[in-house]
Short mmCIF file of C-alpha atoms and ligand atoms in Angstrom, two decimals:
data_model
loop_
_atom_site.label_atom_id
_atom_site.label_comp_id
_atom_site.label_asym_id
_atom_site.label_seq_id
_atom_site.Cartn_x
_atom_site.Cartn_y
_atom_site.Cartn_z
CA MET A 11 23.73 10.42 -47.87
CA ASN A 12 22.78 8.81 -44.70
CA CYS A 13 20.07 6.35 -43.94
CA ILE A 14 18.56 3.79 -41.47
CA ILE A 15 17.67 0.40 -41.66
CA GLY A 16 14.33 -0.96 -39.82
CA VAL A 17 13.75 -4.78 -39.62
CA ASP A 18 10.25 -5.58 -38.65
CA ILE A 19 10.08 -9.27 -37.86
CA GLY A 20 6.62 -9.78 -38.03
CA THR A 21 4.40 -12.97 -37.70
CA THR A 22 4.03 -13.74 -41.40
CA SER A 23 7.07 -12.05 -42.76
CA THR A 24 10.40 -10.12 -42.05
CA LYS A 25 10.18 -6.83 -43.95
CA THR A 26 13.55 -4.91 -43.79
CA ILE A 27 13.52 -1.32 -44.98
CA ALA A 28 16.36 1.46 -45.41
CA PHE A 29 14.70 5.19 -44.83
CA ASP A 30 16.51 8.51 -45.44
CA LEU A 31 16.40 10.91 -42.59
CA GLY A 32 13.19 12.24 -43.72
CA GLY A 33 11.32 8.74 -43.63
CA GLN A 34 11.39 8.40 -47.45
CA VAL A 35 11.68 4.33 -48.41
CA ILE A 36 15.20 3.68 -50.45
CA ALA A 37 15.34 0.16 -50.30
CA LYS A 38 13.15 -2.48 -49.07
CA ALA A 39 12.78 -6.40 -48.96
CA ASP A 40 10.94 -8.87 -47.31
CA ALA A 41 10.77 -12.57 -46.87
CA LYS A 42 7.62 -14.71 -45.54
CA TYR A 43 7.78 -17.74 -43.54
CA PRO A 44 4.89 -20.15 -42.21
CA ILE A 45 3.05 -20.60 -39.09
CA LEU A 46 2.93 -24.29 -37.99
CA TYR A 47 -0.16 -26.01 -36.21
CA PRO A 48 1.36 -29.17 -35.19
CA GLU A 49 -1.76 -29.68 -32.74
CA PRO A 50 -5.03 -27.92 -32.89
CA THR A 51 -4.35 -25.45 -30.33
CA TYR A 52 -0.79 -25.14 -31.16
CA CYS A 53 0.76 -22.01 -33.30
CA GLU A 54 4.55 -22.23 -33.91
CA GLN A 55 7.21 -20.90 -36.01
CA ASP A 56 10.66 -22.23 -37.01
CA PRO A 57 13.25 -19.81 -35.42
CA GLU A 58 15.85 -20.72 -37.88
CA GLU A 59 13.89 -19.75 -40.62
CA ILE A 60 12.90 -16.22 -39.36
CA LEU A 61 16.77 -15.83 -38.61
CA ARG A 62 17.54 -16.89 -42.28
CA ALA A 63 14.65 -14.24 -43.48
CA VAL A 64 16.30 -11.45 -41.31
CA VAL A 65 19.82 -12.01 -42.95
CA SER A 66 18.52 -12.53 -46.31
CA THR A 67 16.55 -9.37 -46.42
CA LEU A 68 19.22 -7.13 -44.73
CA ARG A 69 21.74 -8.69 -47.40
CA ARG A 70 19.22 -7.62 -50.26
CA VAL A 71 18.55 -4.16 -48.84
CA THR A 72 22.40 -3.64 -48.17
CA ASP A 73 23.15 -4.74 -51.73
CA GLU A 74 20.55 -2.11 -53.13
CA LEU A 75 21.92 0.42 -51.16
CA LYS A 76 25.52 -0.12 -52.71
CA LYS A 77 24.32 0.48 -56.10
CA GLY A 78 23.02 4.02 -54.82
CA SER A 79 24.46 6.93 -52.92
CA HIS A 80 23.44 5.80 -49.27
CA SER A 81 25.09 4.53 -46.29
CA PRO A 82 23.25 2.96 -43.30
CA LEU A 83 24.10 4.93 -39.83
CA GLY A 84 22.62 1.54 -38.22
CA VAL A 85 20.03 -1.15 -38.13
CA SER A 86 17.09 -1.13 -35.78
CA PHE A 87 14.57 -3.45 -34.98
CA SER A 88 10.85 -4.46 -34.16
CA GLY A 89 9.67 -7.62 -33.13
CA ALA A 90 6.23 -9.60 -32.78
CA MET A 91 5.22 -9.77 -29.25
CA HIS A 92 4.37 -12.68 -26.85
CA SER A 93 6.84 -15.49 -28.33
CA LEU A 94 8.33 -18.14 -26.45
CA ILE A 95 11.47 -20.04 -27.41
CA ALA A 96 13.45 -22.46 -24.88
CA MET A 97 17.20 -22.10 -25.47
CA ASP A 98 19.82 -24.60 -24.11
CA GLU A 99 23.35 -23.77 -22.60
CA GLN A 100 25.11 -23.80 -26.10
CA GLY A 101 22.44 -21.49 -27.60
CA LYS A 102 20.32 -24.01 -29.47
CA PRO A 103 16.55 -23.77 -29.57
CA LEU A 104 14.76 -26.73 -27.64
CA THR A 105 11.43 -25.67 -29.16
CA ASN A 106 9.86 -23.78 -31.89
CA SER A 107 8.95 -20.04 -31.35
CA ILE A 108 5.65 -20.65 -29.63
CA ILE A 109 3.54 -17.41 -31.19
CA TRP A 110 0.94 -14.99 -29.71
CA ALA A 111 -1.97 -17.24 -31.31
CA ASP A 112 -1.23 -20.27 -29.48
CA THR A 113 -3.52 -20.99 -27.02
CA ARG A 114 -2.71 -24.32 -25.45
CA SER A 115 -2.05 -22.77 -22.10
CA LYS A 116 -5.78 -21.68 -21.95
CA GLU A 117 -6.31 -23.45 -18.51
CA TYR A 118 -2.99 -22.09 -16.91
CA ALA A 119 -4.23 -18.29 -17.92
CA THR A 120 -7.43 -19.12 -16.27
CA ARG A 121 -6.02 -20.65 -12.91
CA ILE A 122 -3.32 -17.92 -12.54
CA LYS A 123 -5.78 -14.99 -13.40
CA HIS A 124 -8.22 -16.51 -10.79
CA SER A 125 -5.22 -17.46 -8.25
CA PRO A 126 -4.84 -14.99 -5.28
CA GLU A 127 -1.70 -13.38 -7.00
CA GLY A 128 -3.97 -13.04 -10.24
CA HIS A 129 -5.04 -9.30 -10.05
CA THR A 130 -1.59 -8.07 -8.64
CA ILE A 131 0.32 -9.70 -11.54
CA TYR A 132 -1.86 -8.02 -13.95
CA LEU A 133 -1.25 -4.49 -12.15
CA ARG A 134 2.32 -4.82 -11.87
CA THR A 135 2.95 -6.31 -15.07
CA GLY A 136 0.74 -4.39 -16.99
CA THR A 137 -0.56 -7.48 -19.21
CA PRO A 138 -3.96 -9.09 -19.16
CA ILE A 139 -3.18 -12.82 -17.94
CA HIS A 140 -3.88 -14.75 -21.43
CA PRO A 141 -2.53 -17.95 -22.97
CA MET A 142 -0.75 -15.45 -25.49
CA THR A 143 1.76 -14.40 -22.83
CA PRO A 144 5.08 -16.21 -22.23
CA LEU A 145 3.91 -16.34 -18.32
CA CYS A 146 1.16 -18.89 -19.32
CA LYS A 147 3.37 -20.67 -21.66
CA LEU A 148 5.81 -21.31 -19.04
CA ALA A 149 3.45 -22.45 -16.47
CA TRP A 150 2.36 -24.78 -19.41
CA LEU A 151 5.56 -26.18 -20.37
CA ARG A 152 6.65 -26.91 -16.68
CA ASP A 153 3.96 -29.58 -16.61
CA HIS A 154 3.88 -30.52 -20.12
CA SER A 155 7.27 -30.98 -21.13
CA PRO A 156 9.33 -30.85 -17.81
CA ASP A 157 12.47 -32.33 -19.76
CA VAL A 158 12.66 -29.36 -22.00
CA PHE A 159 11.74 -26.98 -18.96
CA ARG A 160 14.44 -28.32 -17.02
CA ARG A 161 17.01 -28.50 -19.82
CA ALA A 162 16.19 -24.83 -20.97
CA HIS A 163 18.96 -22.50 -20.10
CA LYS A 164 16.92 -19.27 -20.93
CA PHE A 165 13.64 -18.54 -22.22
CA ILE A 166 13.58 -15.88 -25.00
CA SER A 167 11.46 -14.24 -27.90
CA ILE A 168 12.49 -14.12 -31.48
CA LYS A 169 13.84 -10.77 -31.53
CA GLU A 170 16.23 -12.11 -28.60
CA TYR A 171 16.66 -15.14 -30.65
CA VAL A 172 18.06 -12.99 -33.51
CA PHE A 173 20.41 -10.84 -31.30
CA ARG A 174 21.84 -13.94 -29.88
CA LYS A 175 22.68 -15.38 -33.04
CA LEU A 176 23.93 -12.00 -34.40
CA PHE A 177 25.88 -11.09 -31.14
CA ASN A 178 26.22 -14.11 -29.01
CA GLN A 179 24.24 -12.30 -26.21
CA TYR A 180 20.96 -12.34 -24.38
CA VAL A 181 19.23 -8.93 -24.38
CA VAL A 182 15.40 -7.88 -24.19
CA ASP A 183 14.00 -4.54 -24.46
CA TYR A 184 11.65 -3.19 -22.21
CA SER A 185 8.79 -3.41 -24.53
CA ILE A 186 9.04 -6.77 -25.65
CA ALA A 187 9.60 -7.77 -21.92
CA SER A 188 6.40 -5.97 -21.18
CA ALA A 189 4.61 -8.41 -23.51
CA THR A 190 5.84 -11.26 -21.40
CA GLY A 191 3.51 -10.86 -18.45
CA LEU A 192 7.09 -11.59 -16.36
CA PHE A 193 7.97 -7.70 -16.18
CA ASP A 194 7.28 -5.09 -13.56
CA ILE A 195 6.45 -2.22 -15.74
CA ARG A 196 7.16 0.57 -13.16
CA HIS A 197 10.49 -0.62 -11.62
CA LEU A 198 11.66 -1.87 -15.05
CA ARG A 199 12.84 -5.36 -13.62
CA TRP A 200 11.41 -8.84 -13.57
CA CYS A 201 8.26 -9.40 -11.33
CA GLU A 202 8.65 -11.64 -8.55
CA PRO A 203 5.09 -13.19 -8.33
CA ALA A 204 4.79 -13.47 -11.92
CA LEU A 205 8.32 -15.39 -12.43
CA ALA A 206 6.88 -17.59 -9.17
CA ALA A 207 3.50 -18.56 -11.16
CA ALA A 208 5.63 -19.32 -14.12
CA GLY A 209 8.01 -21.39 -12.03
CA ILE A 210 11.25 -19.87 -13.18
CA THR A 211 14.03 -17.35 -12.02
CA ALA A 212 15.23 -14.07 -13.49
CA GLU A 213 18.52 -15.79 -14.49
CA ARG A 214 16.64 -17.87 -16.95
CA LEU A 215 15.66 -14.63 -18.80
CA SER A 216 17.53 -12.30 -21.01
CA GLU A 217 19.23 -8.94 -19.67
CA LEU A 218 16.93 -6.08 -19.67
CA VAL A 219 17.74 -3.03 -21.66
CA PRO A 220 16.20 0.01 -23.13
CA PRO A 221 15.01 0.13 -26.80
CA THR A 222 17.81 2.41 -27.54
CA HIS A 223 20.34 0.19 -26.54
CA VAL A 224 23.01 -0.34 -29.14
CA VAL A 225 25.23 -3.54 -29.79
CA SER A 226 28.03 -3.37 -32.07
CA ASP A 227 30.55 -6.64 -32.10
CA LEU A 228 28.92 -8.73 -34.90
CA ALA A 229 29.71 -12.58 -34.49
CA ASP A 230 32.69 -13.25 -36.61
CA GLY A 231 32.08 -12.81 -40.43
CA LEU A 232 28.96 -11.67 -40.01
CA ALA A 233 29.31 -7.93 -40.97
CA GLU A 234 30.78 -9.31 -44.44
CA ALA A 235 27.86 -11.66 -45.03
CA LEU A 236 25.33 -9.07 -43.97
CA GLY A 237 27.03 -6.46 -46.48
CA LEU A 238 27.88 -3.77 -43.65
CA GLU A 239 30.52 -2.27 -41.94
CA ASP A 240 32.02 -4.20 -39.22
CA ARG A 241 31.33 -2.22 -35.97
CA ILE A 242 27.77 -0.71 -37.44
CA PRO A 243 25.49 -0.04 -34.40
CA PHE A 244 22.55 -2.38 -34.16
CA VAL A 245 19.74 -0.71 -31.91
CA VAL A 246 17.81 -3.42 -30.16
CA GLY A 247 14.44 -1.34 -30.60
CA ALA A 248 11.09 -2.77 -29.30
CA SER A 249 7.91 -4.30 -30.07
CA ASP A 250 5.77 -3.85 -33.06
CA GLY A 251 2.97 -2.61 -31.20
CA CYS A 252 4.51 0.03 -29.31
CA LEU A 253 6.48 0.90 -32.31
CA ALA A 254 3.41 1.15 -34.36
CA GLN A 255 2.16 3.79 -32.20
CA LEU A 256 5.30 5.77 -33.05
CA SER A 257 5.22 5.73 -36.74
CA ALA A 258 1.17 6.13 -36.31
CA ASN A 259 1.93 9.76 -35.10
CA ALA A 260 -0.17 8.84 -31.86
CA ILE A 261 2.41 9.69 -29.38
CA ARG A 262 0.91 13.19 -28.06
CA PRO A 263 -1.88 13.35 -25.53
CA GLY A 264 -5.38 12.89 -26.96
CA ARG A 265 -4.20 10.76 -30.06
CA ALA A 266 -5.08 7.11 -30.43
CA SER A 267 -3.73 4.63 -32.85
CA LEU A 268 -6.40 2.53 -34.44
CA THR A 269 -5.53 -0.56 -36.44
CA ILE A 270 -7.45 -3.40 -38.44
CA GLY A 271 -5.22 -5.37 -40.29
CA THR A 272 -5.65 -9.36 -39.55
CA SER A 273 -6.35 -8.55 -36.01
CA GLY A 274 -6.63 -5.04 -34.67
CA ALA A 275 -6.01 -2.61 -31.92
CA VAL A 276 -6.57 0.71 -30.26
CA ARG A 277 -3.83 2.21 -28.32
CA VAL A 278 -2.68 5.53 -26.67
CA ALA A 279 0.60 6.71 -25.20
CA ALA A 280 0.23 7.67 -21.28
CA SER A 281 2.81 8.72 -18.90
CA VAL A 282 1.60 6.23 -16.61
CA PRO A 283 0.30 2.71 -16.76
CA ALA A 284 -3.46 1.78 -16.61
CA GLN A 285 -4.88 0.39 -13.37
CA ASP A 286 -7.89 -1.41 -14.63
CA ALA A 287 -10.37 -2.87 -12.23
CA HIS A 288 -11.59 -5.25 -15.10
CA GLU A 289 -8.19 -5.92 -16.48
CA ARG A 290 -9.26 -5.22 -19.88
CA VAL A 291 -6.47 -3.07 -21.16
CA PHE A 292 -2.56 -3.58 -21.35
CA SER A 293 0.06 -1.00 -20.54
CA TYR A 294 3.50 -1.75 -22.15
CA VAL A 295 6.88 0.45 -21.80
CA LEU A 296 8.02 2.01 -24.67
CA THR A 297 10.54 3.90 -23.12
CA GLU A 298 11.23 4.94 -19.83
CA GLY A 299 8.02 7.10 -18.48
CA THR A 300 6.18 6.21 -21.89
CA TYR A 301 3.46 3.65 -21.55
CA VAL A 302 1.49 2.37 -24.78
CA VAL A 303 -1.88 1.61 -23.24
CA GLY A 304 -4.35 -0.40 -25.31
CA GLY A 305 -6.48 -3.52 -26.29
CA PRO A 306 -5.54 -5.89 -29.22
CA ILE A 307 -8.80 -7.46 -30.81
CA ASN A 308 -8.71 -10.99 -32.50
CA SER A 309 -11.65 -10.12 -34.54
CA GLY A 310 -10.40 -7.96 -37.16
CA GLY A 311 -9.78 -8.10 -41.00
CA VAL A 312 -9.71 -12.03 -40.74
CA VAL A 313 -13.25 -11.77 -40.03
CA PHE A 314 -14.05 -10.18 -43.16
CA ARG A 315 -11.70 -12.34 -44.95
CA TRP A 316 -13.74 -15.24 -43.60
CA PHE A 317 -16.72 -13.84 -45.40
CA ARG A 318 -15.00 -12.95 -48.18
CA ASP A 319 -14.15 -16.95 -48.67
CA GLN A 320 -17.17 -18.59 -47.42
CA PHE A 321 -19.76 -16.35 -48.92
CA ALA A 322 -18.34 -13.95 -51.43
CA ALA A 323 -18.14 -16.50 -54.56
CA PRO A 324 -19.85 -13.80 -56.79
CA GLU A 325 -17.33 -10.98 -55.95
CA THR A 326 -14.32 -13.30 -56.01
CA GLU A 327 -15.11 -14.48 -59.58
CA GLU A 328 -16.04 -10.93 -61.01
CA ALA A 329 -12.73 -9.65 -59.21
CA ALA A 330 -10.83 -12.42 -60.94
CA ARG A 331 -12.55 -11.62 -64.06
CA THR A 332 -12.05 -8.04 -64.16
CA GLY A 333 -8.90 -7.58 -62.25
CA THR A 334 -10.51 -5.79 -59.27
CA ASP A 335 -10.20 -6.56 -55.37
CA PRO A 336 -13.14 -8.69 -53.95
CA TYR A 337 -13.02 -6.71 -50.87
CA ASP A 338 -13.96 -3.41 -52.89
CA LEU A 339 -16.57 -5.18 -54.52
CA LEU A 340 -18.16 -6.36 -51.21
CA ILE A 341 -17.86 -2.73 -49.76
CA GLN A 342 -19.76 -1.48 -52.72
CA LYS A 343 -22.65 -3.49 -51.94
CA ALA A 344 -22.58 -2.57 -48.39
CA THR A 345 -22.81 1.09 -49.39
CA VAL A 346 -26.31 1.02 -50.33
CA VAL A 347 -27.70 -0.24 -46.98
CA PRO A 348 -28.28 2.57 -44.27
CA ALA A 349 -25.91 3.19 -41.36
CA GLY A 350 -26.86 0.33 -38.47
CA ALA A 351 -27.76 -2.05 -41.30
CA ASP A 352 -31.43 -1.49 -40.89
CA GLY A 353 -31.09 -3.35 -37.27
CA LEU A 354 -29.07 -6.11 -38.09
CA ILE A 355 -26.28 -6.86 -35.42
CA PHE A 356 -22.88 -8.75 -35.53
CA LEU A 357 -20.86 -10.02 -32.88
CA PRO A 358 -17.58 -10.68 -34.40
CA TYR A 359 -15.95 -13.10 -32.31
CA LEU A 360 -15.26 -15.94 -34.36
CA LEU A 361 -12.01 -16.64 -32.87
CA GLY A 362 -13.06 -15.87 -29.34
CA GLU A 363 -11.68 -12.33 -28.43
CA ARG A 364 -9.25 -10.69 -26.08
CA ALA A 365 -9.87 -6.97 -25.12
CA PRO A 366 -11.96 -5.83 -23.88
CA ILE A 367 -13.81 -9.17 -22.84
CA TRP A 368 -10.90 -11.59 -22.83
CA ASP A 369 -13.06 -14.58 -23.64
CA ALA A 370 -11.66 -17.44 -25.34
CA ASP A 371 -15.06 -19.13 -25.71
CA ALA A 372 -17.07 -16.09 -27.31
CA ARG A 373 -18.46 -17.02 -30.82
CA GLY A 374 -20.02 -14.87 -33.98
CA VAL A 375 -23.44 -14.14 -33.73
CA PHE A 376 -25.91 -12.06 -36.27
CA PHE A 377 -28.75 -10.94 -34.32
CA GLY A 378 -32.20 -9.25 -35.22
CA VAL A 379 -31.97 -11.19 -38.87
CA SER A 380 -35.50 -10.54 -40.41
CA ILE A 381 -36.85 -11.23 -44.03
CA GLY A 382 -36.16 -7.90 -45.49
CA HIS A 383 -32.43 -8.39 -44.72
CA THR A 384 -30.08 -8.97 -47.94
CA ARG A 385 -26.84 -10.28 -48.46
CA ALA A 386 -25.58 -6.48 -48.46
CA HIS A 387 -26.98 -6.22 -45.20
CA PHE A 388 -24.76 -8.75 -43.56
CA ILE A 389 -21.77 -7.27 -45.33
CA ARG A 390 -22.36 -4.07 -43.56
CA ALA A 391 -23.23 -5.47 -40.23
CA LEU A 392 -20.00 -7.36 -40.59
CA MET A 393 -18.02 -4.35 -41.02
CA GLU A 394 -19.96 -2.55 -38.34
CA GLY A 395 -19.76 -5.09 -35.80
CA ILE A 396 -15.69 -5.29 -36.38
CA VAL A 397 -15.81 -1.45 -35.53
CA PHE A 398 -18.08 -1.96 -32.63
CA GLY A 399 -15.49 -4.34 -30.81
CA LEU A 400 -12.98 -1.74 -31.53
CA TYR A 401 -15.10 1.03 -29.92
CA SER A 402 -15.58 -1.17 -26.76
CA VAL A 403 -11.69 -1.39 -26.59
CA GLY A 404 -11.68 2.62 -27.15
CA LEU A 405 -14.18 3.09 -24.34
CA ALA A 406 -12.08 1.01 -21.61
CA VAL A 407 -9.07 2.88 -23.08
CA GLU A 408 -10.40 6.17 -22.50
CA GLU A 409 -11.63 5.26 -19.31
CA ASN A 410 -8.38 4.38 -18.01
CA THR A 411 -6.34 7.08 -19.75
CA ALA A 412 -7.75 10.42 -21.14
CA LYS A 413 -10.10 11.44 -23.80
CA ILE A 414 -9.31 10.54 -27.01
CA ASP A 415 -9.65 13.55 -29.81
CA VAL A 416 -8.65 11.88 -32.82
CA LEU A 417 -7.82 8.49 -34.18
CA TYR A 418 -4.82 7.71 -36.72
CA ALA A 419 -5.88 4.53 -38.51
CA GLY A 420 -3.58 1.91 -40.15
CA GLY A 421 -3.67 -1.60 -41.44
CA GLY A 422 -5.43 -3.11 -44.52
CA PHE A 423 -9.09 -1.52 -43.66
CA ALA A 424 -7.86 1.82 -44.32
CA ARG A 425 -7.73 1.05 -47.79
CA SER A 426 -11.38 1.41 -47.60
CA ASP A 427 -12.82 5.16 -47.27
CA PHE A 428 -16.24 3.59 -46.50
CA TRP A 429 -14.77 1.75 -43.59
CA LEU A 430 -12.71 4.62 -42.29
CA GLN A 431 -16.19 6.35 -42.26
CA ILE A 432 -17.80 4.02 -40.08
CA VAL A 433 -15.04 4.11 -37.63
CA ALA A 434 -15.24 7.85 -37.58
CA ASP A 435 -19.23 7.73 -36.96
CA VAL A 436 -19.31 4.86 -34.51
CA PHE A 437 -16.54 6.59 -32.50
CA ASN A 438 -17.96 10.05 -33.22
CA LYS A 439 -14.34 11.19 -33.87
CA PRO A 440 -12.12 12.56 -36.77
CA VAL A 441 -9.91 9.59 -38.18
CA ARG A 442 -6.66 10.65 -39.94
CA VAL A 443 -5.02 8.45 -42.50
CA ALA A 444 -1.68 8.40 -43.84
CA GLU A 445 -1.27 7.58 -47.62
CA SER A 446 1.25 4.89 -47.01
CA VAL A 447 3.03 3.75 -43.85
CA GLU A 448 5.31 0.83 -43.45
CA SER A 449 4.37 1.15 -39.77
CA SER A 450 6.58 -1.41 -37.69
CA ALA A 451 9.62 -0.76 -39.69
CA LEU A 452 9.25 2.89 -39.61
CA GLY A 453 8.87 2.90 -36.03
CA ALA A 454 11.98 0.79 -35.63
CA ALA A 455 13.96 3.22 -37.84
CA ALA A 456 12.76 6.23 -35.72
CA MET A 457 13.63 4.40 -32.48
CA GLY A 458 17.21 3.85 -34.19
CA LEU A 459 17.53 7.77 -35.03
CA LEU A 460 16.72 8.23 -31.41
CA ALA A 461 19.33 5.74 -30.25
CA LEU A 462 22.00 7.30 -32.48
CA GLY A 463 21.32 10.86 -31.52
CA VAL A 464 20.15 12.09 -34.80
CA LEU A 465 16.31 12.71 -33.46
CA LYS A 466 16.39 14.14 -29.68
CA GLU A 467 13.11 13.26 -28.76
CA MET A 468 10.11 11.25 -29.81
CA GLY A 469 8.12 14.34 -30.76
CA GLN A 470 10.82 14.87 -33.89
CA VAL A 471 9.56 11.39 -35.28
CA GLU A 472 6.77 13.27 -36.78
CA GLN A 473 9.14 14.81 -39.20
CA MET A 474 9.86 11.40 -40.68
CA LEU A 475 5.99 10.57 -41.28
CA PRO A 476 3.87 10.92 -44.33
CA ALA A 477 1.19 13.48 -44.94
CA SER A 478 -2.25 12.29 -43.70
CA ARG A 479 -6.07 13.33 -44.54
CA GLU A 480 -8.79 13.56 -42.24
CA ILE A 481 -12.37 11.84 -42.53
CA ALA A 482 -14.93 13.71 -40.16
CA PRO A 483 -17.86 12.07 -38.26
CA ASP A 484 -21.37 12.61 -38.68
CA ALA A 485 -23.47 13.26 -35.55
CA GLY A 486 -26.86 11.68 -37.01
CA ARG A 487 -24.93 8.55 -38.21
CA HIS A 488 -23.37 8.38 -34.72
CA ALA A 489 -26.70 8.75 -32.96
CA THR A 490 -27.96 5.57 -34.82
CA TYR A 491 -24.54 3.64 -34.17
CA ARG A 492 -25.15 4.21 -30.49
CA LYS A 493 -28.05 2.60 -30.41
CA ASN A 494 -26.96 -0.59 -32.21
CA TYR A 495 -23.48 -0.54 -29.97
CA ASP A 496 -25.76 -0.63 -26.72
CA LEU A 497 -27.56 -3.56 -27.93
CA PHE A 498 -24.24 -5.17 -29.23
CA ALA A 499 -22.68 -4.72 -25.58
CA SER A 500 -25.63 -6.01 -23.87
CA LEU A 501 -26.17 -8.92 -25.99
CA TYR A 502 -22.48 -10.07 -25.18
CA GLY A 503 -23.36 -9.60 -21.51
CA LYS A 504 -26.42 -11.80 -21.76
CA LEU A 505 -24.52 -14.66 -24.15
CA LYS A 506 -21.58 -14.87 -22.02
CA GLU A 507 -22.57 -18.38 -19.84
CA ASP A 508 -24.00 -19.74 -23.27
CA PHE A 509 -20.73 -18.97 -24.97
CA ALA A 510 -19.27 -21.32 -22.21
CA LYS A 511 -21.65 -24.15 -22.44
CA LEU A 512 -21.33 -23.86 -26.37
CA SER A 513 -17.45 -24.17 -26.11
CA GLU A 514 -18.16 -27.79 -24.80
CA LEU A 515 -20.00 -29.04 -27.76
CA ALA A 516 -17.71 -30.11 -30.98
CA ALA A 517 -16.44 -27.42 -33.20
CA PRO A 518 -15.02 -27.45 -36.71
CA ALA A 519 -10.87 -27.31 -36.37
CA PRO A 520 -9.73 -23.94 -37.17
CA ARG A 521 -8.53 -23.50 -40.78
CA GLN A 522 -5.02 -23.54 -41.48
P1 ADP B 629 -1.54 -8.17 -41.66
O1 ADP B 629 -2.61 -8.11 -40.20
O2 ADP B 629 -1.46 -9.46 -41.79
O3 ADP B 629 -0.54 -7.05 -41.83
P2 ADP B 629 -3.27 -6.16 -43.51
O4 ADP B 629 -2.67 -5.01 -42.49
O5 ADP B 629 -2.75 -6.54 -44.79
O6 ADP B 629 -2.74 -7.53 -42.80
O7 ADP B 629 -4.65 -6.35 -43.68
C1 ADP B 629 -5.36 -7.27 -44.26
C2 ADP B 629 -6.98 -7.30 -43.82
O8 ADP B 629 -7.26 -5.96 -44.53
C3 ADP B 629 -7.68 -8.40 -44.62
O9 ADP B 629 -8.32 -9.23 -43.85
C4 ADP B 629 -9.16 -7.44 -44.85
O10 ADP B 629 -10.30 -7.84 -43.91
C5 ADP B 629 -8.74 -6.05 -45.09
N1 ADP B 629 -8.58 -5.46 -46.23
C6 ADP B 629 -7.68 -5.73 -47.44
N2 ADP B 629 -7.92 -5.15 -48.47
C7 ADP B 629 -8.86 -4.53 -48.23
C8 ADP B 629 -9.61 -3.46 -48.92
N3 ADP B 629 -9.48 -3.20 -50.33
N4 ADP B 629 -10.55 -2.70 -48.29
C9 ADP B 629 -11.11 -2.88 -46.97
N5 ADP B 629 -10.47 -3.92 -46.27
C10 ADP B 629 -9.41 -4.40 -46.98
#
């Protein structure tokens, strides 16, 4: 029987999964790798280690398939966005992969954003100008590593690196290109003013291809090493963010995907890109004529994890003793506090924030603490504050696209019905949650089936997705949350300048 392999090259691991044509998982393997922090603002990964993870997980999956009756029609890819690797003429990396979380180019981002071309670059590339983007990283590299910058023959992302090593060619799909800040999302070509700001020409970037582009001449001996047929099609695929939209079942109008994993995002699919005067949201190309419009937040599950690590010794110990999950125990405490946490409001910006405020200096605040507040109030306020952050993104997305009718939830937080209910109530919209989704790998597999003609259009991807259940909003709780949210939004406006002053004071080094 036929199947399709999706390879999801993520930040913490590569997950390789074979799905049957109905979307059922038949074999899977994953391999983790570390993030390197050579300097406080640097976040890097070793591209060779990631390539090894891709090769080894593929091999484990094909070995598994050989034991059963499935044979793969093809292999399709999902890649993390915003990474940058400088490559020399011989195809050797001159740098590590500089990943999305790296903020070394903060000053360059500010400079380009406020330059006369800044707003035009945002509108044409669809990417908010931020240190995460290869645009700003290149401008930094030009000044701080002039030798590497000069010697670099190509500047690529991690998924392009894998294709270069497997096929000896440099190809980049429209959606990964969209996340560079260098790509003209309307004309599907590199964007001249952005290239000028980065100090490069288009020859130093890969060939642009649609996500359905197929390559099939694996470098010598590789097919055998991977346990694959010689000319098996490899589909270039797309970015993890855009593919997750496909697997969240949120391609149709009125549907949004909402994720809280380590970070978070709200996204919709649209036929035209956003034109946001305030530069709050991104518009990435998924396929020609389909844009994924949305905003990412830093302050997702990582904030909850911080609370667990710093303030939840009792729950952590109880969980270890009883074999339960400390998050579940923390959430149980929060359930006894009413919606709105009795007026305790939390700004979750421990790591600065991306959408919608794009302010690296923003920090966390508990506001309105009174003598009656208990630790349970802090837990509830923290969970509500993360959702308020996403709600502010949702409002900006709606303003730039169309009304959202239903939210498709994903990420680690979706394990908690209580948290899903907060989302439904804050947004005042139904939330749908699938029992289990391997989101980006499934999105890659679906894109693979579209490329190979097994699926005829994106709407058909729905038949591969698991069933979902719905959580309804409560109008009364929404009214309470709306009052807290109004204060949440106005607080940030009042504190903005003080956050900038605060950033000049010494701060503890980030945990690694
Ligand atoms: P990643 O972004 O690395 O893929 P996940 O999607 O697994 O991560 O999400 C991890 C986050 O999900 C954790 O930081 C935590 O905040 C949240 N989380 C994990 N388990 C639970 C749970 N049982 N209930 C609520 N939230 C949870």
